[in-house]
mmCIF file of C-alpha atoms and ligand atoms in Angstrom:
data_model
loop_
_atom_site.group_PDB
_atom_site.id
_atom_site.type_symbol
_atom_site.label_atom_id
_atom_site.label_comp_id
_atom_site.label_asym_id
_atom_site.label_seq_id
_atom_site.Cartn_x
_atom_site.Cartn_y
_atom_site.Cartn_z
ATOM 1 C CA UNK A 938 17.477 -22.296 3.376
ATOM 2 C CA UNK A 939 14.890 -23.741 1.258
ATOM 3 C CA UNK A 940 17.443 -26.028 -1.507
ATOM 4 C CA UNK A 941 14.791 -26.836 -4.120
ATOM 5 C CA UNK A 942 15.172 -24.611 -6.999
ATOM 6 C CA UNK A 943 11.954 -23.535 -8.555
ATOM 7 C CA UNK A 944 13.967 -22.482 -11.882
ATOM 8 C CA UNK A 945 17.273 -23.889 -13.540
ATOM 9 C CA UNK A 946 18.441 -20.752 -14.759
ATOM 10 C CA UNK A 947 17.114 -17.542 -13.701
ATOM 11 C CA UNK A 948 18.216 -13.996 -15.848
ATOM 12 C CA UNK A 949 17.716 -10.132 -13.669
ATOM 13 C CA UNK A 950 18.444 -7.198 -16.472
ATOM 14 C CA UNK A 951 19.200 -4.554 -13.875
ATOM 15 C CA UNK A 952 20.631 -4.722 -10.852
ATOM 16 C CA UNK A 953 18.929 -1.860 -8.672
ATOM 17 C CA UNK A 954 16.701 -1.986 -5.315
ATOM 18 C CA UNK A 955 14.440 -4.300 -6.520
ATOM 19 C CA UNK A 956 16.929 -6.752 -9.111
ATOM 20 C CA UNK A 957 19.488 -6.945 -6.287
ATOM 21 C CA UNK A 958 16.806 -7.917 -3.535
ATOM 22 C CA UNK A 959 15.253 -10.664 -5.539
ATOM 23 C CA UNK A 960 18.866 -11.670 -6.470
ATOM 24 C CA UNK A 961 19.955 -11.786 -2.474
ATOM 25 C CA UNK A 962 16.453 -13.537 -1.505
ATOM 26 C CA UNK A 963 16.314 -15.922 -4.334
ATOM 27 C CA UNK A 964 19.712 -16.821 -3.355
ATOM 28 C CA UNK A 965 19.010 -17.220 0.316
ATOM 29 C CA UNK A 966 16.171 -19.008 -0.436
ATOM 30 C CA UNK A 967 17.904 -21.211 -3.444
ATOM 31 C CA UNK A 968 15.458 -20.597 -5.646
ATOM 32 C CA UNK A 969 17.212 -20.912 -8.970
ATOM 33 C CA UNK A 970 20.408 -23.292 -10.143
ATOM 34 C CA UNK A 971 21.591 -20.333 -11.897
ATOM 35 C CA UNK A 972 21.623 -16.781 -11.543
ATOM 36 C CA UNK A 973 23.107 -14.326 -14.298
ATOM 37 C CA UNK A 974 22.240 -10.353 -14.297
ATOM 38 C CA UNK A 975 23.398 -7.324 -16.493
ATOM 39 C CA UNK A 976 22.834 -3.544 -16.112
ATOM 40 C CA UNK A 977 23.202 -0.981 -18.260
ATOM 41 C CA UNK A 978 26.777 0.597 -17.371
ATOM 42 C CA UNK A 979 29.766 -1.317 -17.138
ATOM 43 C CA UNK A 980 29.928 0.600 -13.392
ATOM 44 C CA UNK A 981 27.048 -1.394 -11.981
ATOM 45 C CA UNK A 982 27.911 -4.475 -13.586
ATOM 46 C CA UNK A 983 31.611 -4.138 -12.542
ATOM 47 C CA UNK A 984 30.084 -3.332 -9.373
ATOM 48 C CA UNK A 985 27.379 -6.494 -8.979
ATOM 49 C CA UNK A 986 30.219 -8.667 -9.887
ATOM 50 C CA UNK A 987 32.404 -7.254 -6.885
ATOM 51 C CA UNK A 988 28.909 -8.288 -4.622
ATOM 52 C CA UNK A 989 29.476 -11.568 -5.765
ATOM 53 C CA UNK A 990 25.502 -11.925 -5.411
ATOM 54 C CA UNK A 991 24.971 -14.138 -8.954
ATOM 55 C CA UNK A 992 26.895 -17.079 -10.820
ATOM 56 C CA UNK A 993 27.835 -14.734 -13.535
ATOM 57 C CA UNK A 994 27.422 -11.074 -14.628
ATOM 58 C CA UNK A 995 26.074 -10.660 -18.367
ATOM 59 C CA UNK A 996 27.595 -8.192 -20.737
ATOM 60 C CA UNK A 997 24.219 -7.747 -22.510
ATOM 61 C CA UNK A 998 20.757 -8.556 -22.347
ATOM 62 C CA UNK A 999 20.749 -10.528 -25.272
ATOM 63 C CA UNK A 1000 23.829 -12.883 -23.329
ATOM 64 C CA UNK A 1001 21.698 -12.806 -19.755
ATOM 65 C CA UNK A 1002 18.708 -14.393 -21.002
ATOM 66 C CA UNK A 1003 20.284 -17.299 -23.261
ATOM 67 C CA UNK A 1004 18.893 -20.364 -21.882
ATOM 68 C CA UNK A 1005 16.950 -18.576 -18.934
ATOM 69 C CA UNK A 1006 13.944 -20.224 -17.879
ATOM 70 C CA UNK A 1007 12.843 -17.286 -15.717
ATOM 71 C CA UNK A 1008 13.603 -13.323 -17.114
ATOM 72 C CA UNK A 1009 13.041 -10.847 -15.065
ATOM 73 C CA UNK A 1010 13.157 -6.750 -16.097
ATOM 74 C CA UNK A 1011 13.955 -5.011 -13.156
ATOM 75 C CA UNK A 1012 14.716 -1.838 -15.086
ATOM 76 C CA UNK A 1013 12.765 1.765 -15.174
ATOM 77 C CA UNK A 1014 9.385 1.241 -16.852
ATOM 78 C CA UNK A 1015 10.128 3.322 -20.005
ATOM 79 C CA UNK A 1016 13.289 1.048 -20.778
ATOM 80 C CA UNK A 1017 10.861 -2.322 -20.628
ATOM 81 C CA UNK A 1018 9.626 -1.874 -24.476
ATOM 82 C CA UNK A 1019 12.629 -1.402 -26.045
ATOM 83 C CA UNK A 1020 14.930 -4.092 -24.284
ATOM 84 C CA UNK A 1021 11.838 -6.713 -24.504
ATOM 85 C CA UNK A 1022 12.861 -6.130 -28.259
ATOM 86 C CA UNK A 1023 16.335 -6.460 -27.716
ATOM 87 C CA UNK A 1024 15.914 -9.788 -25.775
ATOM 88 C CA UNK A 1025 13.364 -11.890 -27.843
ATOM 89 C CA UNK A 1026 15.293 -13.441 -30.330
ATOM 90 C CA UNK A 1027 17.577 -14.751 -27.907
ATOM 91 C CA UNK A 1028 14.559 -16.674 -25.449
ATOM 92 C CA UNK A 1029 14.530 -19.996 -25.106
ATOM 93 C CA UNK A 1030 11.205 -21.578 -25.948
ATOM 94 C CA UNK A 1031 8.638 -22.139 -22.860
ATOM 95 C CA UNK A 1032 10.566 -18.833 -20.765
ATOM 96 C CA UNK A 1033 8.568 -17.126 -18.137
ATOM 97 C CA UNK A 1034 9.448 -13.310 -19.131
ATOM 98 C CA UNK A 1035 8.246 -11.203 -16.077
ATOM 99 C CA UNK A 1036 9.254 -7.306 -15.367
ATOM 100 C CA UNK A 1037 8.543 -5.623 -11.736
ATOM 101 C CA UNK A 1038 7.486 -2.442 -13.135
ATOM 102 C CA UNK A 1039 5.394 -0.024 -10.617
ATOM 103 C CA UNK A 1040 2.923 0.247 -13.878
ATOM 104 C CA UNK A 1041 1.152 -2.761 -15.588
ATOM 105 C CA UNK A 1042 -1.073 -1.072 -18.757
ATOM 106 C CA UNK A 1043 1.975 0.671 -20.149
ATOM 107 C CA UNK A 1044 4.765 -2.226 -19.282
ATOM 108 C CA UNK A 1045 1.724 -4.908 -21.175
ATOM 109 C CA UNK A 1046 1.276 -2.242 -24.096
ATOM 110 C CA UNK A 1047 5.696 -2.080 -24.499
ATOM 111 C CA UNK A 1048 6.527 -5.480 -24.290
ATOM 112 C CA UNK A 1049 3.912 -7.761 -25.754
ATOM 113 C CA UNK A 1050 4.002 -7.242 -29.129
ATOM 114 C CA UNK A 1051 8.063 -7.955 -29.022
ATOM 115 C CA UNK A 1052 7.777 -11.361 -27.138
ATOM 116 C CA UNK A 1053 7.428 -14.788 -29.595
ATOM 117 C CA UNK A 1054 4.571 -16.808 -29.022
ATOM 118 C CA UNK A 1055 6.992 -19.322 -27.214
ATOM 119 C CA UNK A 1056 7.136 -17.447 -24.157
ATOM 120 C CA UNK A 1057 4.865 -16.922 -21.422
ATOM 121 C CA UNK A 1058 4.480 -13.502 -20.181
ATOM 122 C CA UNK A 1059 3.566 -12.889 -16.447
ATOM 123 C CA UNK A 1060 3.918 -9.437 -15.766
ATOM 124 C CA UNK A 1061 4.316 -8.606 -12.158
ATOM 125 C CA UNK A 1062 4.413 -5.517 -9.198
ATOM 126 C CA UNK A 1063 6.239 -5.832 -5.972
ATOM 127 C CA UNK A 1064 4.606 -3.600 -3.538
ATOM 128 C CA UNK A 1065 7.783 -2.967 -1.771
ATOM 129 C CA UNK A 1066 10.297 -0.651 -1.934
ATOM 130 C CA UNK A 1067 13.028 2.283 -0.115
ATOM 131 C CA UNK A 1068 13.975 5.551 -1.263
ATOM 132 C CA UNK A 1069 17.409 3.977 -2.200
ATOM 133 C CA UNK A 1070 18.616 2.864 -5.677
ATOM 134 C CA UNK A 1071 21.676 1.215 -7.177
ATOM 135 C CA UNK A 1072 23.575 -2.167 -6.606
ATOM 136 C CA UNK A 1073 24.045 -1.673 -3.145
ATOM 137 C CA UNK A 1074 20.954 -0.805 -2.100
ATOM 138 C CA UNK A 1075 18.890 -4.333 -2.326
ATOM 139 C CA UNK A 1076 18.525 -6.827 0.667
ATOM 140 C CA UNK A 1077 16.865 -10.261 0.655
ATOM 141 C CA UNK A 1078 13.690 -9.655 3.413
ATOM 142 C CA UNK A 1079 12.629 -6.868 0.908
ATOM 143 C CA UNK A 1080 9.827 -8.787 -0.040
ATOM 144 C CA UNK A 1081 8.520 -10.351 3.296
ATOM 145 C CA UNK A 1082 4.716 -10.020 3.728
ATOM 146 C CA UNK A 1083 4.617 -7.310 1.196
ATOM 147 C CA UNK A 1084 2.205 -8.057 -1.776
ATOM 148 C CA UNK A 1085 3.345 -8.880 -5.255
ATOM 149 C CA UNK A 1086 0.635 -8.523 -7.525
ATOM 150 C CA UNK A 1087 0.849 -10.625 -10.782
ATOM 151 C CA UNK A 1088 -1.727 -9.241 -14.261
ATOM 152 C CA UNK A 1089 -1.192 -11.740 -16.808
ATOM 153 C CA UNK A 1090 -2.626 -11.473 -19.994
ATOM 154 C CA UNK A 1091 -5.912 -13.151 -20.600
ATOM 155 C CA UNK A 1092 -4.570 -16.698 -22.198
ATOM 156 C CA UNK A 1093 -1.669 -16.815 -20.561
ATOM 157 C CA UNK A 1094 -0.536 -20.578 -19.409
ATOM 158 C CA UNK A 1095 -2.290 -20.713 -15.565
ATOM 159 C CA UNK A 1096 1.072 -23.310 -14.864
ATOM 160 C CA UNK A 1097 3.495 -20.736 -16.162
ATOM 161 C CA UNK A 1098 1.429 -18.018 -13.315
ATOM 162 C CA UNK A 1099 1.946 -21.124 -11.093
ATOM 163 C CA UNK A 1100 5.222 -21.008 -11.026
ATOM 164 C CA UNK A 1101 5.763 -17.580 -10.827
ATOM 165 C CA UNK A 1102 3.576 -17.253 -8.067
ATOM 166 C CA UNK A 1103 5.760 -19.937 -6.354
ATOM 167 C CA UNK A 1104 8.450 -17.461 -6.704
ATOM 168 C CA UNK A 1105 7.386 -14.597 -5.349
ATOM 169 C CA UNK A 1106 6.005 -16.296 -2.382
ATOM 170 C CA UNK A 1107 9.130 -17.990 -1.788
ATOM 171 C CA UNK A 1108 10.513 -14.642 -1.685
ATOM 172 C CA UNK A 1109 8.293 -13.801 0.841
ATOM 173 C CA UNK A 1110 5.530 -11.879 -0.299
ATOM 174 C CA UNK A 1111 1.946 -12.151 -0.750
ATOM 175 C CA UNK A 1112 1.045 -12.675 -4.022
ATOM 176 C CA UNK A 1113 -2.557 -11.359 -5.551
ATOM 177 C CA UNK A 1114 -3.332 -11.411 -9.497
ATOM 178 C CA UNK A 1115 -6.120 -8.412 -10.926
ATOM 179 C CA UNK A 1116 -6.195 -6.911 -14.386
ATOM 180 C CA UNK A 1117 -3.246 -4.063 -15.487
ATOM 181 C CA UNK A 1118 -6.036 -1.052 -15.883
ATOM 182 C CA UNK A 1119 -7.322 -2.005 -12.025
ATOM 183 C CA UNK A 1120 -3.274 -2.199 -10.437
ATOM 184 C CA UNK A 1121 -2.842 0.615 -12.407
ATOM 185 C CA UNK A 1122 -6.219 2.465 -10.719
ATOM 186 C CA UNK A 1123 -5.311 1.091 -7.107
ATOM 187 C CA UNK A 1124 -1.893 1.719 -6.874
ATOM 188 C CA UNK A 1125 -2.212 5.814 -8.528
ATOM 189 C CA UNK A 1126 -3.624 6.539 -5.016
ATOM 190 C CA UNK A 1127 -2.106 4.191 -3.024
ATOM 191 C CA UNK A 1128 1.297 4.659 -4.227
ATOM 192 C CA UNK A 1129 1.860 7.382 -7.031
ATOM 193 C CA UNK A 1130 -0.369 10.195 -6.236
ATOM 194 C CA UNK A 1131 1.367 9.817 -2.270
ATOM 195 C CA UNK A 1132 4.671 10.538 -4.092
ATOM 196 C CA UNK A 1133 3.609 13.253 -6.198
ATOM 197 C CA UNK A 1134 1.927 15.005 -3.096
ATOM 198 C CA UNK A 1135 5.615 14.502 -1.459
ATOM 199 C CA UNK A 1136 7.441 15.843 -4.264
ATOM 200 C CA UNK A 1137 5.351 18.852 -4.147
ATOM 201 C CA UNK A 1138 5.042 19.787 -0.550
ATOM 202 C CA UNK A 1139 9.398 19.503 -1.034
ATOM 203 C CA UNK A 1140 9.759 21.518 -4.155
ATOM 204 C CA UNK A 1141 6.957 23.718 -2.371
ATOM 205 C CA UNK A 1142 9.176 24.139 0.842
ATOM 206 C CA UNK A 1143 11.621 24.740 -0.822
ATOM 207 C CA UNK A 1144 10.684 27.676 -2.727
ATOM 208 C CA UNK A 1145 9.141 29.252 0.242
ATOM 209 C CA UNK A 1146 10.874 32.724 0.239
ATOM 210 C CA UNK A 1147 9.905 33.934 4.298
ATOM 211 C CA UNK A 1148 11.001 30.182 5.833
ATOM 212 C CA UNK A 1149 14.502 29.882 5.672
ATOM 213 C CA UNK A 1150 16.359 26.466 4.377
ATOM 214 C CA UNK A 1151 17.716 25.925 7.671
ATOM 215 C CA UNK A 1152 14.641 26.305 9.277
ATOM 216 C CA UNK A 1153 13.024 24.052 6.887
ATOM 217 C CA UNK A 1154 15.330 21.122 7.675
ATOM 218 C CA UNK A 1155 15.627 22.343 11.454
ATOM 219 C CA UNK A 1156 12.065 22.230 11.872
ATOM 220 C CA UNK A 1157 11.384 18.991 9.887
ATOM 221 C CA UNK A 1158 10.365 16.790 12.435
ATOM 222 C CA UNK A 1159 6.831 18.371 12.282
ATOM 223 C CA UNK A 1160 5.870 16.665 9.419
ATOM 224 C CA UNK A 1161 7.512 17.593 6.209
ATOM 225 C CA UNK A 1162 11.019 14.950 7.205
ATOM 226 C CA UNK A 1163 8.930 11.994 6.342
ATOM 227 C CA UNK A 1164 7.641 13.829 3.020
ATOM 228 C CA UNK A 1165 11.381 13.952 2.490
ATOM 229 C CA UNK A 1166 12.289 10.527 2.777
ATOM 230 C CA UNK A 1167 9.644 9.754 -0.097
ATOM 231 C CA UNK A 1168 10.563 12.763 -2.068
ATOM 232 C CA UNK A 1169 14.100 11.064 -2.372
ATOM 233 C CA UNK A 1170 13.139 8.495 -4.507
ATOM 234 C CA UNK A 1171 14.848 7.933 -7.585
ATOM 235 C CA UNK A 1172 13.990 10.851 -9.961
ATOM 236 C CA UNK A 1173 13.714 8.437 -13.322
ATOM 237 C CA UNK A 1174 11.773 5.863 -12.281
ATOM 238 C CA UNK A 1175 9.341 8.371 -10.929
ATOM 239 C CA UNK A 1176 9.634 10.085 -14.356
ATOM 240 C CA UNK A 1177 8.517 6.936 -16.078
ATOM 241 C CA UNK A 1178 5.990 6.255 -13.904
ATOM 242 C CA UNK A 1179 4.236 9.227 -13.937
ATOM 243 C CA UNK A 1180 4.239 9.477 -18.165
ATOM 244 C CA UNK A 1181 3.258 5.845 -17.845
ATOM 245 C CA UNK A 1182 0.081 5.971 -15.524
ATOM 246 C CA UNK A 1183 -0.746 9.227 -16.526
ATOM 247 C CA UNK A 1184 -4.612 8.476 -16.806
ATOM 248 C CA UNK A 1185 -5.036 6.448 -13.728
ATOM 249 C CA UNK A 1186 -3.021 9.304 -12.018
ATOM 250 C CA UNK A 1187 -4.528 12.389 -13.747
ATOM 251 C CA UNK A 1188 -7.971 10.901 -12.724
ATOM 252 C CA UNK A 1189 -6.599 10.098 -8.724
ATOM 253 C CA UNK A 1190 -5.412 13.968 -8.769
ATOM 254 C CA UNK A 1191 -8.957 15.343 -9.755
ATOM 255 C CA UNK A 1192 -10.329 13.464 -7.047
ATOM 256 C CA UNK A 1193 -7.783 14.693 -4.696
ATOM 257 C CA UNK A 1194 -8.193 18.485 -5.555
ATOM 258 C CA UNK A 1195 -11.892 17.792 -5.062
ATOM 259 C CA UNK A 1196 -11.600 16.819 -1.353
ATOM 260 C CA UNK A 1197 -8.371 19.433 -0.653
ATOM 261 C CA UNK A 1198 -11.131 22.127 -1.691
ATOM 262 C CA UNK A 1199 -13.201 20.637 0.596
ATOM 263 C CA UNK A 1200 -10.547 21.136 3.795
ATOM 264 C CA UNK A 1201 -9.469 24.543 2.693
ATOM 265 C CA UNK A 1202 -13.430 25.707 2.653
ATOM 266 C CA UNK A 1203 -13.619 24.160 5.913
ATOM 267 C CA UNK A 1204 -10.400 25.782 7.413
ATOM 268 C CA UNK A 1205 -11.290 28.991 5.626
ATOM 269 C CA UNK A 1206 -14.942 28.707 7.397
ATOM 270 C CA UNK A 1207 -13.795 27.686 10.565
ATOM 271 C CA UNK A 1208 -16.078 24.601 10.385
ATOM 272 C CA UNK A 1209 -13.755 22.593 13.190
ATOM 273 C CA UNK A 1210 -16.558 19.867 13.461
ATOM 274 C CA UNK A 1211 -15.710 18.598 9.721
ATOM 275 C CA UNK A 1212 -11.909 18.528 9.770
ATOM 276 C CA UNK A 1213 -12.461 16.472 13.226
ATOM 277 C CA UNK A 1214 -14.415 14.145 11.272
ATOM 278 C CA UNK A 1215 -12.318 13.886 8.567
ATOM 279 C CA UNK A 1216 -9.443 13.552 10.802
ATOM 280 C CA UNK A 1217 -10.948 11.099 12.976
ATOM 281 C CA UNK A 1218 -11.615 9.034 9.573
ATOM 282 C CA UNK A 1219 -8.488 9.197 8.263
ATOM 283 C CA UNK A 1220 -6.608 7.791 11.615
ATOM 284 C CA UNK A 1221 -9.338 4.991 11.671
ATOM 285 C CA UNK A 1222 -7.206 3.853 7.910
ATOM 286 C CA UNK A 1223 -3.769 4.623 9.543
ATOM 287 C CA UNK A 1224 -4.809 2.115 12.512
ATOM 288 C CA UNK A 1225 -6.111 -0.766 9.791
ATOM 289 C CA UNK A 1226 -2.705 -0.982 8.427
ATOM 290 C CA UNK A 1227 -0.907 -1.242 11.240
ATOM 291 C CA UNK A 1228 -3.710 -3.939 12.089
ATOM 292 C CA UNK A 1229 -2.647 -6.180 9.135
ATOM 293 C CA UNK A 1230 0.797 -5.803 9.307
ATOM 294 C CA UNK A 1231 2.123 -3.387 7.157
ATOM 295 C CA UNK A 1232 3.345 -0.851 9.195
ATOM 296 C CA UNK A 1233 4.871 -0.532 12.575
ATOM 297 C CA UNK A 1234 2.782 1.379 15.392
ATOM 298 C CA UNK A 1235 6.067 2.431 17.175
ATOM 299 C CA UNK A 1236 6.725 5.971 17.565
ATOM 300 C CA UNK A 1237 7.795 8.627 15.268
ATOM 301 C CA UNK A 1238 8.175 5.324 12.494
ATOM 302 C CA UNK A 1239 10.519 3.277 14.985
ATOM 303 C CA UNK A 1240 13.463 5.788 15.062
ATOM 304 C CA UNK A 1241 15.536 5.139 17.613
ATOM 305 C CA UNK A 1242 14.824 7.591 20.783
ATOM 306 C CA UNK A 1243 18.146 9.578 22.110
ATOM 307 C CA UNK A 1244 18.358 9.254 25.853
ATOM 308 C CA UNK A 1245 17.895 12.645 28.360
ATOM 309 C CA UNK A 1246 20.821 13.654 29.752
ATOM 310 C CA UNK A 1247 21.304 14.334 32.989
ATOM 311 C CA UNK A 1248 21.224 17.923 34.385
ATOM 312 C CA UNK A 1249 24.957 18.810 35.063
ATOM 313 C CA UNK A 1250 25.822 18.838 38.700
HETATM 314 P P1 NAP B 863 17.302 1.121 -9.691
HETATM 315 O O1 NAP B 863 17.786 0.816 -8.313
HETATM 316 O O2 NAP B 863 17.548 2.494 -10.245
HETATM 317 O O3 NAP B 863 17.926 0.048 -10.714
HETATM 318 C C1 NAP B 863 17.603 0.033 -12.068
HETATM 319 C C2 NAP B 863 18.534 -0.942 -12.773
HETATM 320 O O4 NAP B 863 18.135 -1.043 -14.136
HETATM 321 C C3 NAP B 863 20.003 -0.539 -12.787
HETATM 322 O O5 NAP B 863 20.794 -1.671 -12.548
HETATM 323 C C4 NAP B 863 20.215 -0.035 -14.220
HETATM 324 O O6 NAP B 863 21.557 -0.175 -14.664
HETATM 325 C C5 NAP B 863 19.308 -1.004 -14.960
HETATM 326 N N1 NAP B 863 18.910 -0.592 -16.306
HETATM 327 C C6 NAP B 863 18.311 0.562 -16.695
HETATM 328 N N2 NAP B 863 18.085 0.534 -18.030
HETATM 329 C C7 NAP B 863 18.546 -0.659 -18.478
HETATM 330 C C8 NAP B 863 18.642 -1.280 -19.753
HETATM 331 N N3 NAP B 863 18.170 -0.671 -20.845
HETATM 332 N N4 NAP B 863 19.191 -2.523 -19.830
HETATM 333 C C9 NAP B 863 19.676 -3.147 -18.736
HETATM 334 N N5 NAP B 863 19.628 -2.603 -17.495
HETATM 335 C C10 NAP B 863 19.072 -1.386 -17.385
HETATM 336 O O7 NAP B 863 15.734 0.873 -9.843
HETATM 337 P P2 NAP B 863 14.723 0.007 -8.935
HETATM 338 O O8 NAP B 863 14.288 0.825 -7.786
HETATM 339 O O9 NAP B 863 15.311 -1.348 -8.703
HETATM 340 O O10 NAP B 863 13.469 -0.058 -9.925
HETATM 341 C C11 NAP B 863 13.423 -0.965 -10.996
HETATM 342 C C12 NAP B 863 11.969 -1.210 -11.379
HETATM 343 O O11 NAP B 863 11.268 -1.654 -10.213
HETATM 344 C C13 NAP B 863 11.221 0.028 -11.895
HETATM 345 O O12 NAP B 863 10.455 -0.330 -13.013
HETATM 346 C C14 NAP B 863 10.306 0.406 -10.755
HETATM 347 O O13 NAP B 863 9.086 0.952 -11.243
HETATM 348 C C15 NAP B 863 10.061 -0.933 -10.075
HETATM 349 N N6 NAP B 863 9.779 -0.858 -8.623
HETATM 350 C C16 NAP B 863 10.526 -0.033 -7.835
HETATM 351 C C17 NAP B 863 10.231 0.041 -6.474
HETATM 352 C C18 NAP B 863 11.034 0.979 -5.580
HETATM 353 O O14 NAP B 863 10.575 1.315 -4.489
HETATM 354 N N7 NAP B 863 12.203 1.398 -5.982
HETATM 355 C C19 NAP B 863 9.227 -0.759 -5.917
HETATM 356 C C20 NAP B 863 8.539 -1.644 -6.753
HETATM 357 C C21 NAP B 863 8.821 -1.688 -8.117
HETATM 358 P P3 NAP B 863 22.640 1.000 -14.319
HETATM 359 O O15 NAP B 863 22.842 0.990 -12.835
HETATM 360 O O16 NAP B 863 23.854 0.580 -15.041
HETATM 361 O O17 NAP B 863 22.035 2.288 -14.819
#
């Protein structure tokens, strides 16, 4: 355990995947004198202070970020506006308000014009994440080697960045700062168009009125299981994120139809040389990240193997 703290007192509002992991991490990594949270329902608050994660469990927002030197809102991206609001009166002067939200443009747009001049604002994105949601679900390597990209607003003290970025990397990840409108551009087709595409093939699957459901999750090992495991993600953050990147995603989507009209004229023409070359292009990408370290190469996504049984004698 690293025992410096970086921050005296350090406030989560929400206590999900992501609020949980940092709490566990920062924790593990003693990052912070202090650490106070609060959720929405009384549930996950009575829950988070069963954990026994954090020093203290907050009521309200406005009581979590009294005297906080470090705020983080690790809430759904439609909430950030309205509880940046609720919490700015109560700031201390010189806090570092941050959020993790999976969009930047919108998140800036919501919560700037609510926080006093005192504050520094350093909007942030882990690139990290399960299908899993709620207090239980967070754990402290979340973060390891995983990038956390930071889009301050032009102005914005470089020292109160600094420390920020100390943070994060403490937490473990990689940490890379660009402009909201490019994060918001990179990670449509990295990140938000791949779960749209998931939620469709599902929904599409689903609806399919000659393929049984039994057959459908019998059979899912083909393919469609690890659409399924993305496809589980948690419906209202994927809501908010979809009405909040909606350009950047709209614009990903028009490129994408472009090229699926390409394969379907191909498949329709019998033109086998082209899907080989796409194909052979596309597994070229798969083998760079595995390269750099963000994805396994073991089989089938490292599940474990079941043994062959012997033939009875
Ligand atoms: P989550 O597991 O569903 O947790 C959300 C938390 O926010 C819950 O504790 C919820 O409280 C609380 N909350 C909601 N509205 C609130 C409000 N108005 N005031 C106080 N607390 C409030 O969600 P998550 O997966 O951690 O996602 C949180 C943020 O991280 C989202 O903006 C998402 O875009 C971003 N993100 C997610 C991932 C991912 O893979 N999940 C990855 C990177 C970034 P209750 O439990 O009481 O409702």
């Amino acid at each position: 355990m690293n025992a410096t703290p970086i921050f005296k007192k350090v406030a989560l509002i929400g206590f999900g995947l992501i609020g949980g992991s940092i709490a566990r991490a920062a924790r593990a990594q003693g990052l912070a004198g202090e650490i106070v949270t609060t959720a929405h329902s009384a549930k996950t608050r009575a829950r988070v202070a069963e954990l026994g994660i954090v020093d203290r469990v907050a009521e309200t927002n406005a009581e979590a970020v009294r005297d906080a030197d470090l705020v983080i809102l690790c809430i759904p991206v439609g909430a950030c506006g309205p509880v940046a609001r609720e919490i700015a009166p109560h700031l201390k002067a010189g806090a570092i308000v941050s959020d993790v939200g999976s969009v930047k443009g919108a998140v800036v747009r919501d919560m700037a014009p609510h926080l006093p001049a005192s504050a520094h604002f350093v909007p942030a994105h882990p690139v990290a994440g399960t299908e899993h949601s709620g207090p239980d679900s967070g754990f402290a390597e979340l973060f390891i080697n995983r990038w956390c990209i930071l889009t301050p607003p032009q102005g914005t003290d470089p020292s109160a960045v600094d420390r920020l970025r100390a943070f994060w990397t403490r937490l473990g990840a990689r940490v890379e700062i660009m402009t909201p409108d490019h994060h918001d551009m990179v990670l449509a087709i990295t990140s938000h168009l791949p779960h749209l595409i998931a939620y469709t093939i599902v929904g599409t699957a689903d609806e399919l009125g000659q393929v049984t459901s039994s057959e459908v999750i019998n059979f899912s090992a083909g393919g469609f299981r690890d659409f399924t495991r993305i496809a589980a993600s948690d419906p209202t953050m994927w809501r908010d994120v979809f009405l909040a990147n909606k350009d950047a995603v709209l614009e990903m989507l028009g490129t994408f139809n472009e090229d699926l009209s390409k394969l379907t004229r191909a498949i329709r023409r019998g033109d086998g040389e082209a899907l080989f070359e796409h194909f052979t292009r596309t597994r070229a990408i798969r083998r760079g990240i595995v390269d750099i370290g963000q994805d396994s190469a073991a089989p089938d996504f490292g599940r474990p193997l079941a043994n062959l049984t012997k033939e009875p004698e």
